Short mmCIF file of C-alpha atoms in Angstrom, two decimals:
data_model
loop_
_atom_site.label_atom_id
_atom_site.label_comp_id
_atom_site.label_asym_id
_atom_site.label_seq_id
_atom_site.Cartn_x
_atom_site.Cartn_y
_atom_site.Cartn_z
CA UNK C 260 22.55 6.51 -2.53
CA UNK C 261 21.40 5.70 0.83
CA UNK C 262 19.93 2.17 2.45
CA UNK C 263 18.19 2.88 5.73
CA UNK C 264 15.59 1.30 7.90
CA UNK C 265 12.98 4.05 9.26
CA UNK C 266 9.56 4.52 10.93
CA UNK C 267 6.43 5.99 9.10
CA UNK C 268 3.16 6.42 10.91
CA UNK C 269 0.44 4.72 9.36
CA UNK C 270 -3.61 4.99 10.35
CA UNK C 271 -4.14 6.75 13.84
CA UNK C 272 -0.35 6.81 14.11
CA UNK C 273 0.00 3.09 13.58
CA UNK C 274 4.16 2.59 13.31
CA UNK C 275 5.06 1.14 10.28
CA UNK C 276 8.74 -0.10 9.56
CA UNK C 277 10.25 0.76 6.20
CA UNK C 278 13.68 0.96 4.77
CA UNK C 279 14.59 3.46 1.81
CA UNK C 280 17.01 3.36 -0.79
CA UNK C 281 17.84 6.21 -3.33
CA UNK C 282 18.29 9.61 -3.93
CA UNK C 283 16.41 11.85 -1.00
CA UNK C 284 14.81 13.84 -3.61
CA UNK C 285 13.91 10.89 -6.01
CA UNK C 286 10.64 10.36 -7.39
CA UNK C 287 9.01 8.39 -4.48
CA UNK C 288 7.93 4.55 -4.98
CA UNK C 289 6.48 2.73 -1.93
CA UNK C 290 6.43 -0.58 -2.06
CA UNK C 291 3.79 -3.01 -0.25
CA UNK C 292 4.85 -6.65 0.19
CA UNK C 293 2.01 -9.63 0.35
CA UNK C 294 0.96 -11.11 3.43
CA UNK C 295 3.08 -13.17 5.51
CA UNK C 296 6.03 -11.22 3.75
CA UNK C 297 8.43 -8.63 5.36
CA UNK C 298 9.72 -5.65 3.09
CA UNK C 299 13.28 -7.77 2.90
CA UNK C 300 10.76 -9.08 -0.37
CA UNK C 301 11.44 -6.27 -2.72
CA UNK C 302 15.59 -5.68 -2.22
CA UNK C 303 16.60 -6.24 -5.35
CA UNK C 304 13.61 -4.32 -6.88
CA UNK C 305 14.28 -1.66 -4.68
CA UNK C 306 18.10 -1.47 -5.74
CA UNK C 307 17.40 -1.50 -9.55
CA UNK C 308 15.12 1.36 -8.56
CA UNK C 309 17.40 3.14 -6.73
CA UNK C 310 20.03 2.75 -9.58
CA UNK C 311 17.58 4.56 -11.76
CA UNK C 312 17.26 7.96 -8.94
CA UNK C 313 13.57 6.95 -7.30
CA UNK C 314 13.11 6.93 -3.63
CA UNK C 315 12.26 3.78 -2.50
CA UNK C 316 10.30 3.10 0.31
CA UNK C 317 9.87 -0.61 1.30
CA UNK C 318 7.06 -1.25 4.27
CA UNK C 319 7.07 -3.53 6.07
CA UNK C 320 2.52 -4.05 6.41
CA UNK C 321 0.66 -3.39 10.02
CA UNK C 322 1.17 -6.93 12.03
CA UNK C 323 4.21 -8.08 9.83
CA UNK C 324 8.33 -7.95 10.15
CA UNK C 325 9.24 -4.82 12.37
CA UNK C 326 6.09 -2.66 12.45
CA UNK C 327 3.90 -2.73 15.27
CA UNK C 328 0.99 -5.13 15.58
CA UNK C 329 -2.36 -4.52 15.99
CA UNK C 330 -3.86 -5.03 19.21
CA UNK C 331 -7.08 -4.73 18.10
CA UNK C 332 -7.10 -6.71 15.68
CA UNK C 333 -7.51 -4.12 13.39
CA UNK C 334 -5.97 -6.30 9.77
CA UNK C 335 -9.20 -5.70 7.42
CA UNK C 336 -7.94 -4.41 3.69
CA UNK C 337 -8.98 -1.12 4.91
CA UNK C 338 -7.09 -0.90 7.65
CA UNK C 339 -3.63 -2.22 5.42
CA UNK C 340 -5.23 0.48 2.67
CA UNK C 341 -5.38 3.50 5.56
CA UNK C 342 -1.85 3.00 6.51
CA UNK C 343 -0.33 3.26 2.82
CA UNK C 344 -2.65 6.85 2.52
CA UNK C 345 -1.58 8.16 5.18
CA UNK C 346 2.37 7.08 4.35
CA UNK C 347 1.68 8.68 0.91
CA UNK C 348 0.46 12.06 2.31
CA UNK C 349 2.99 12.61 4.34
CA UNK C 350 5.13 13.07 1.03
CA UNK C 351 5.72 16.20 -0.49
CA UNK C 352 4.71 14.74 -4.14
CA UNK C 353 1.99 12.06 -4.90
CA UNK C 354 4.30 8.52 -4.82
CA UNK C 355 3.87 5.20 -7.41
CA UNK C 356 2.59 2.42 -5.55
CA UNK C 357 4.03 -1.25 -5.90
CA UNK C 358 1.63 -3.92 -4.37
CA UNK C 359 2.11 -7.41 -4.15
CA UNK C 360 -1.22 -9.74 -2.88
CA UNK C 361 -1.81 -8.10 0.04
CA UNK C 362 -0.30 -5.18 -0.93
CA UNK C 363 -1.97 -4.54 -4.24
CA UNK C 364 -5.08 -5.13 -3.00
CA UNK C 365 -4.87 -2.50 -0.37
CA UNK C 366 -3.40 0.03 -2.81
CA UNK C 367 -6.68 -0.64 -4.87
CA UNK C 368 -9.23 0.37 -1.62
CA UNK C 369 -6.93 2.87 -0.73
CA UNK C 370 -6.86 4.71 -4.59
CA UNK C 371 -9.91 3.49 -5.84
CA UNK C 372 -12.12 3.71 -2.61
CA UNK C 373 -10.41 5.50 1.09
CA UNK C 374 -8.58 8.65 -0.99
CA UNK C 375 -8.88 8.70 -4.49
CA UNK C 376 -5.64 11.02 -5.72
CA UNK C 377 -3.22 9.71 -3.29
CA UNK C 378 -0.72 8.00 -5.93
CA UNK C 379 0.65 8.95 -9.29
CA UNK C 380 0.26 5.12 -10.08
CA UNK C 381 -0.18 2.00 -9.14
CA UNK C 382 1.18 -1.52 -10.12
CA UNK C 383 -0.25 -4.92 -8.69
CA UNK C 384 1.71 -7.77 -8.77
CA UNK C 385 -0.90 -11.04 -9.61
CA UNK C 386 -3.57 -9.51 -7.39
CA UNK C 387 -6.92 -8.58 -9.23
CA UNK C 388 -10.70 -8.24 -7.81
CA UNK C 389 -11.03 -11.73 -9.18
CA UNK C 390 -8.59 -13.80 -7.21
CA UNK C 391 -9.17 -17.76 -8.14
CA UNK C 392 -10.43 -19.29 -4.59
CA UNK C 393 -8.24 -22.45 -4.56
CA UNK C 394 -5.53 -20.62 -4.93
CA UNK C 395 -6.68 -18.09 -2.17
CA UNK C 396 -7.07 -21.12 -0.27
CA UNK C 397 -3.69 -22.62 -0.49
CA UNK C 398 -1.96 -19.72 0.42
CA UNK C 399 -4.20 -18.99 3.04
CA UNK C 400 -4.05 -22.36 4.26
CA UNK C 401 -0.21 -22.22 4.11
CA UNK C 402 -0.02 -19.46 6.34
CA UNK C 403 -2.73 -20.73 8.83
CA UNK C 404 -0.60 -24.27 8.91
CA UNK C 405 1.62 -22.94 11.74
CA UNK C 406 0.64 -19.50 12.39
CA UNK C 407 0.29 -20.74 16.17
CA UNK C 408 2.24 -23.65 17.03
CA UNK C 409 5.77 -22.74 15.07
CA UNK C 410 8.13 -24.92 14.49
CA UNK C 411 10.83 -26.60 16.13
CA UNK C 412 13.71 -25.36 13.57
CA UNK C 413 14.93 -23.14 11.50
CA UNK C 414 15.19 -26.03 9.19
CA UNK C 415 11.69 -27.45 9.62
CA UNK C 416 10.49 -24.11 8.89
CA UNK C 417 12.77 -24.18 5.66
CA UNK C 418 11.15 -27.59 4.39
CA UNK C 419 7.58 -26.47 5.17
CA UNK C 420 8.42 -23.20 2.38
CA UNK C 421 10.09 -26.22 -0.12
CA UNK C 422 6.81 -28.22 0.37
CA UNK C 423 4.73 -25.22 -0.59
CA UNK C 424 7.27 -23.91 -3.41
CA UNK C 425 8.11 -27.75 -5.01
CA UNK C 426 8.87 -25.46 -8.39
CA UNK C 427 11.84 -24.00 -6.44
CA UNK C 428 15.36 -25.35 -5.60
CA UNK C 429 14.77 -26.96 -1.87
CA UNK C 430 15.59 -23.66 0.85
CA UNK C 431 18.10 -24.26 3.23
CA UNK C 432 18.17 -22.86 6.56
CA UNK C 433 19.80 -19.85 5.66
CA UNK C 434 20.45 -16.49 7.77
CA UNK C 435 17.76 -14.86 5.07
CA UNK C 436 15.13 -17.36 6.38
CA UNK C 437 16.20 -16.29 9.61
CA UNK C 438 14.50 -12.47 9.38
CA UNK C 439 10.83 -14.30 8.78
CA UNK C 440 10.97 -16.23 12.42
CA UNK C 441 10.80 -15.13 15.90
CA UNK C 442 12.27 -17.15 18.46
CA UNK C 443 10.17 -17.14 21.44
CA UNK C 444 10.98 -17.84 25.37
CA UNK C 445 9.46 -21.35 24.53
CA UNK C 446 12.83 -22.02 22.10
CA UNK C 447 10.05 -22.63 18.91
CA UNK C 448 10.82 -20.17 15.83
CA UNK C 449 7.15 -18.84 14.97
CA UNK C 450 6.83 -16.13 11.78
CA UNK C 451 6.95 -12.68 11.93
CA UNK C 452 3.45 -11.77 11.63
CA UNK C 453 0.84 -11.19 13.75
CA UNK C 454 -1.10 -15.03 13.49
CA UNK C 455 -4.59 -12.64 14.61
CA UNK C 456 -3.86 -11.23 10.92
CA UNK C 457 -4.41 -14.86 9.21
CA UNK C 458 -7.45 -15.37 11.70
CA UNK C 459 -9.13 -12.11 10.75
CA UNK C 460 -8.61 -13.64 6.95
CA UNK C 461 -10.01 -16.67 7.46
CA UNK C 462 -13.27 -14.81 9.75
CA UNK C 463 -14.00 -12.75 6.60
CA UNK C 464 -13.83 -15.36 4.08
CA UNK C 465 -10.89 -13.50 1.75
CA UNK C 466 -10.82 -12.27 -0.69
CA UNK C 467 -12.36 -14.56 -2.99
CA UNK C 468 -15.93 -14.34 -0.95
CA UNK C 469 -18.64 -12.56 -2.90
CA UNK C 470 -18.55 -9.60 -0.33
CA UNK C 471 -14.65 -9.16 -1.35
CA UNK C 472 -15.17 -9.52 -4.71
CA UNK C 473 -17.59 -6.82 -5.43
CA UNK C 474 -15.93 -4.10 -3.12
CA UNK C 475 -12.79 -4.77 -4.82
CA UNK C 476 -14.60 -4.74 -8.11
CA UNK C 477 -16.15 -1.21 -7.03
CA UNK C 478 -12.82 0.32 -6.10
CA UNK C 479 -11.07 -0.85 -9.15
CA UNK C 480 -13.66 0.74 -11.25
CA UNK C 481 -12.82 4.27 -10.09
CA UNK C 482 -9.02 3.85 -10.87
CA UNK C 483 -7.87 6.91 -12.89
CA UNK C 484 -4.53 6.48 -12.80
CA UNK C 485 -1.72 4.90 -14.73
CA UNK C 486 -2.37 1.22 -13.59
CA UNK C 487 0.08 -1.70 -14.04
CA UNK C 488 -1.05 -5.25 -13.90
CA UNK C 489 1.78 -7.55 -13.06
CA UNK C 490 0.49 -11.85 -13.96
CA UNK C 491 2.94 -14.79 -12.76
CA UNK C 492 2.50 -16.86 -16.05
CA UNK C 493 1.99 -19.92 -14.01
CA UNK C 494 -0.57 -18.23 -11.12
CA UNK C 495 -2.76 -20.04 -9.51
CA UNK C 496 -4.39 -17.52 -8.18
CA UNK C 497 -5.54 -14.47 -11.31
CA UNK C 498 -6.29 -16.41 -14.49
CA UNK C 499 -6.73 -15.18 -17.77
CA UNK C 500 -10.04 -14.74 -17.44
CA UNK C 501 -9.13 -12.75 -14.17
CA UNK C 502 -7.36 -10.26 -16.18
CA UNK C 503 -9.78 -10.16 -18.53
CA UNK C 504 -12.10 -9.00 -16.01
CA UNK C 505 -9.81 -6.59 -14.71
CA UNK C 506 -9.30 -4.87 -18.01
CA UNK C 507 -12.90 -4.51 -18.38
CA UNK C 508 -13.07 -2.54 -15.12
CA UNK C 509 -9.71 -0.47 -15.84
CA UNK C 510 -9.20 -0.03 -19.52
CA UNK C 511 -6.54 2.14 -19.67
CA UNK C 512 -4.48 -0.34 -17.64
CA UNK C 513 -0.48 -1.61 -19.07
CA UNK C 514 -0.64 -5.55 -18.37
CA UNK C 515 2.60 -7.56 -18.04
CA UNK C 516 2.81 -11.65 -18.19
CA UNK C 517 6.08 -12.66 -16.92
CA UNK C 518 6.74 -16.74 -17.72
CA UNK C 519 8.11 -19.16 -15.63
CA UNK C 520 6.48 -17.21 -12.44
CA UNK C 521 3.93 -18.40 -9.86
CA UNK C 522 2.18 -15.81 -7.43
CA UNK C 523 5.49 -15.49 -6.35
CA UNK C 524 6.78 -13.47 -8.98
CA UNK C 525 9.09 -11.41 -6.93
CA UNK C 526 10.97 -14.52 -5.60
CA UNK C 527 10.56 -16.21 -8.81
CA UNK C 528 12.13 -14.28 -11.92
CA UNK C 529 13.15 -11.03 -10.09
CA UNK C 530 15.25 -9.75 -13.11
CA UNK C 531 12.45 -9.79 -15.59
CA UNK C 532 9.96 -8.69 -12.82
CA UNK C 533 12.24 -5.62 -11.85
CA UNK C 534 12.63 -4.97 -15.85
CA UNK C 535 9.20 -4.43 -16.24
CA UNK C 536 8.69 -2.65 -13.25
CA UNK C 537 11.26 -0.20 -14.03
CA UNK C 538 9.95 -0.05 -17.72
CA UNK C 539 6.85 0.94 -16.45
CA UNK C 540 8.03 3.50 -14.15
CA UNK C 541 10.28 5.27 -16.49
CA UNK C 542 7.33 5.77 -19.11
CA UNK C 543 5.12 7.14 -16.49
CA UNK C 544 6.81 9.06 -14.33
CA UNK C 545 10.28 10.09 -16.52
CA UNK C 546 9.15 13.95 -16.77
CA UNK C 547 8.38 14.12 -13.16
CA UNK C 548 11.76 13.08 -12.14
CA UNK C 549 13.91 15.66 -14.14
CA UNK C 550 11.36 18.45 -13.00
#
């Protein structure tokens, strides 16, 4: 088993932080965290993984934890959707793809639009081409709060996440908190993002614009292979009538509702999100990994 933190190269050589867990020669999984998230998101998932001989490979996305950001401003979905191509190509066998929000969204433009091919499947976690807009909205608006001006604390930062989780036990100011926030010469903690990647957002409209909608729409449409639709039971932002939707454009797809869970499924009921994962996995990709 090995736990290591690495460096991938992502579009036009973009550096991309990752850490991997598993056998060297396990089946390959990447896994693409949502925005404002680092890859520290999917430990557990990547463990139980692990346990099971894949090859885990946790990024951390363009502008966010330890890769490098993007000077140009360069955080459309395509560009998020270019790095995870050229992460899978580099891999001697076509990898499953794991993408929360942000990441699930990109693995859909890069599979279903950029490089059709590139994955031997793909699983989005609450992310569909119909994302509801308030709920777009209050993440967005979340992350936008104090993408510039930081915070004074640790612990401030720490009640602004209780404010915006009030379903959760009230964070503390743990060391975990601790990897999301930079402190800067100015003594203020800001997060550990790229704020031009929230701006760029925000400039496009997300998402939930009509323009997002239909591309997203378009890409999902030309998904061929083994798809996994992951629901938080209590999501404010993909509906019922979001998945509905979805199905419609990807019939073939398996579709998961885990209860109790908000977008945040990860951080919300990681055991029976990693079960279902790992279900999933196993069924697909089983003969692969003994080959």
């Amino acid at each position: 088993m090995i736990d290591q933190s690495i460096t991938l190269a992502g579009k036009a050589g973009h550096e991309i932080a990752a850490s991997v867990d598993g056998p060297e020669l396990g089946f390959p999984v990447i896994l693409a965290h949502g925005g404002g998230q680092t890859r520290r998101a999917w430990r557990a998932v990547t463990h139980r993984l692990a346990s099971h001989g894949f090859r885990t490979i946790a990024v951390d996305m363009r502008g966010h934890g330890e890769s490098a950001w993007a000077s140009d401003g360069a955080y459309d979905i395509s560009d998020f959707a270019a790095d995870l191509v050229e992460i899978a190509a580099a891999m001697a066998s076509k990898p499953a793809l794991i993408g929360a929000s942000l990441g699930g969204l990109a693995g859909v433009i890069a599979e279903g639009k950029c490089a059709p091919g590139s994955f031997g499947s793909l699983t989005l976690v609450d992310v569909t081409p119909q994302m509801e807009p308030s709920g777009v909205a209050r993440v967005v608006g979340f992350m936008a709060a104090h993408a510039r001006d930081g915070f004074a604390s640790v612990e401030e930062a720490a009640q602004v996440i209780s404010d915006y989780l009030p379903h959760r036990p009230s964070r503390k100011a743990s060391a975990g908190l601790a990897h999301y926030l930079r402190r800067k010469d100015d003594e203020r903690f800001y997060w550990h993002w790229d704020p031009a990647f929230i701006e760029r957002v925000t400039q496009q409209g997300g998402v939930s614009s009509d323009h997002g909608r239909t591309e997203l729409s378009a890409a999902a449409a030309c998904l061929t292979l083994p798809v996994h639709l992951i629901r938080g039971g209590s999501s404010d932002l993909v509906s019922l009538e979001a998945v509905k939707h979805f199905q419609g454009l990807v019939p073939h797809m398996a579709y998961s509702d885990i209860a109790n869970a908000t977008h945040m499924v990860v951080g919300d009921e990681n055991d029976a999100f990693g079960q279902s994962i790992l279900e999933f996995l196993l069924g697909i990709h089983e003969a692969e990994m003994k080959s």
